[in-house]
Tab-separated table of C-alpha atoms in Angstrom:
chain	number	residue	atom	x	y	z
K	1328	PHE	CA	203.467	148.640	250.445
K	1329	ASN	CA	205.442	148.161	253.599
K	1330	ALA	CA	205.210	150.557	256.599
K	1331	MET	CA	208.197	152.703	255.619
K	1332	GLN	CA	206.908	153.264	252.226
K	1333	ALA	CA	203.486	154.294	253.592
K	1334	ILE	CA	205.116	156.699	256.208
K	1335	ALA	CA	207.318	158.203	253.483
K	1336	TYR	CA	204.210	158.688	251.147
K	1337	TRP	CA	202.202	160.340	253.969
K	1338	VAL	CA	205.096	162.625	254.978
K	1339	MET	CA	205.801	163.711	251.389
K	1340	MET	CA	202.009	164.386	250.513
K	1341	TYR	CA	200.740	165.696	253.884
K	1342	VAL	CA	203.769	167.426	255.391
K	1343	VAL	CA	206.354	168.386	252.707
K	1344	MET	CA	204.201	169.209	249.857
K	1345	PRO	CA	201.776	171.512	251.918
K	1346	ILE	CA	204.770	173.349	253.326
K	1347	MET	CA	206.128	173.842	249.749
K	1348	LEU	CA	202.685	175.057	248.604
K	1349	ILE	CA	202.216	177.444	251.436
K	1350	THR	CA	205.710	179.011	251.405
K	1351	GLY	CA	205.419	179.296	247.459
K	1352	LEU	CA	202.180	181.211	247.888
K	1353	ILE	CA	203.863	183.495	250.395
K	1354	PHE	CA	206.588	184.156	248.010
K	1355	LEU	CA	203.954	184.762	245.184
K	1356	MET	CA	202.128	187.210	247.460
K	1357	PRO	CA	204.648	188.642	250.016
K	1358	GLU	CA	202.249	191.050	251.546
K	1359	PHE	CA	200.824	188.000	253.461
K	1360	ALA	CA	204.290	187.259	254.931
K	1361	PRO	CA	204.867	188.361	258.663
K	1362	ASP	CA	206.933	191.353	259.184
K	1363	ARG	CA	209.174	189.334	261.729
K	1364	LEU	CA	209.458	185.773	262.216
K	1365	PHE	CA	211.851	184.165	264.762
K	1366	GLY	CA	213.662	187.513	265.036
K	1367	PHE	CA	214.344	187.602	261.187
K	1368	ASP	CA	212.774	189.438	258.398
K	1369	GLY	CA	209.509	187.604	257.608
K	1370	LEU	CA	210.621	186.338	254.152
K	1371	LEU	CA	213.975	184.864	255.197
K	1372	PRO	CA	212.573	181.913	257.294
K	1373	VAL	CA	210.068	181.346	254.614
K	1374	ALA	CA	212.855	181.230	251.956
K	1375	ILE	CA	214.843	178.825	254.115
K	1376	LEU	CA	211.834	176.464	254.577
K	1377	HIS	CA	210.921	176.616	251.003
K	1378	TYR	CA	214.419	175.855	249.875
K	1379	LEU	CA	214.753	172.916	252.423
K	1380	THR	CA	211.546	171.370	251.365
K	1381	GLY	CA	212.509	171.576	247.708
K	1382	ALA	CA	215.781	169.889	248.571
K	1383	VAL	CA	213.821	167.104	250.310
K	1384	ILE	CA	211.624	166.574	247.256
K	1385	VAL	CA	214.729	166.514	244.967
K	1386	MET	CA	216.490	163.979	247.229
K	1387	PHE	CA	213.352	161.874	247.268
K	1388	MET	CA	213.152	161.884	243.375
K	1389	ILE	CA	216.879	161.133	242.976
K	1390	ALA	CA	216.443	158.140	245.506
K	1391	HIS	CA	213.545	156.845	243.541
K	1392	ILE	CA	215.330	157.190	240.232
K	1393	TYR	CA	218.342	155.287	241.716
K	1394	LEU	CA	216.202	152.601	243.072
K	1395	GLY	CA	214.568	152.179	239.622
K	1396	THR	CA	218.063	151.318	238.250
K	1397	THR	CA	218.654	148.588	240.672
K	1398	GLY	CA	217.189	145.650	238.700
K	1399	LYS	CA	219.028	143.085	236.688
K	1400	THR	CA	219.768	145.689	234.120
K	1401	ALA	CA	219.653	149.426	234.612
K	1402	THR	CA	216.250	149.794	232.709
K	1403	SER	CA	214.549	146.513	233.690
K	1404	MET	CA	212.703	148.072	236.673
K	1405	PHE	CA	211.584	151.031	234.492
K	1406	LYS	CA	210.417	148.429	231.875
K	1407	THR	CA	208.330	146.705	234.615
K	1408	MET	CA	206.673	150.016	235.485
K	1409	VAL	CA	205.714	150.770	231.935
K	1410	THR	CA	204.576	147.250	230.804
K	1411	GLY	CA	203.307	145.936	234.185
K	1412	TRP	CA	205.273	142.548	233.462
K	1413	TYR	CA	208.157	141.414	235.621
K	1414	GLU	CA	210.690	139.044	234.056
K	1415	GLN	CA	211.888	136.473	236.468
K	1416	HIS	CA	215.075	134.603	235.796
């Protein structure tokens, strides 16, 4: 892996996913949400943060699916992931 892949992985796993998990748990148990946060009702900033982290995860997935289609044919990179063999031409 190159440096950008490693950074993206670490950010997704150790920043974005914990935020998604924590905000989701706050939604599941709203009694743990603060009454006021940044001058707003406590759940509004939590909802915005949860939505934004979800959007980041969806964009990350779409980018990876797109990059998987950039081989010689649209499915050649997915075939490589499944079989472990790369066809050089």
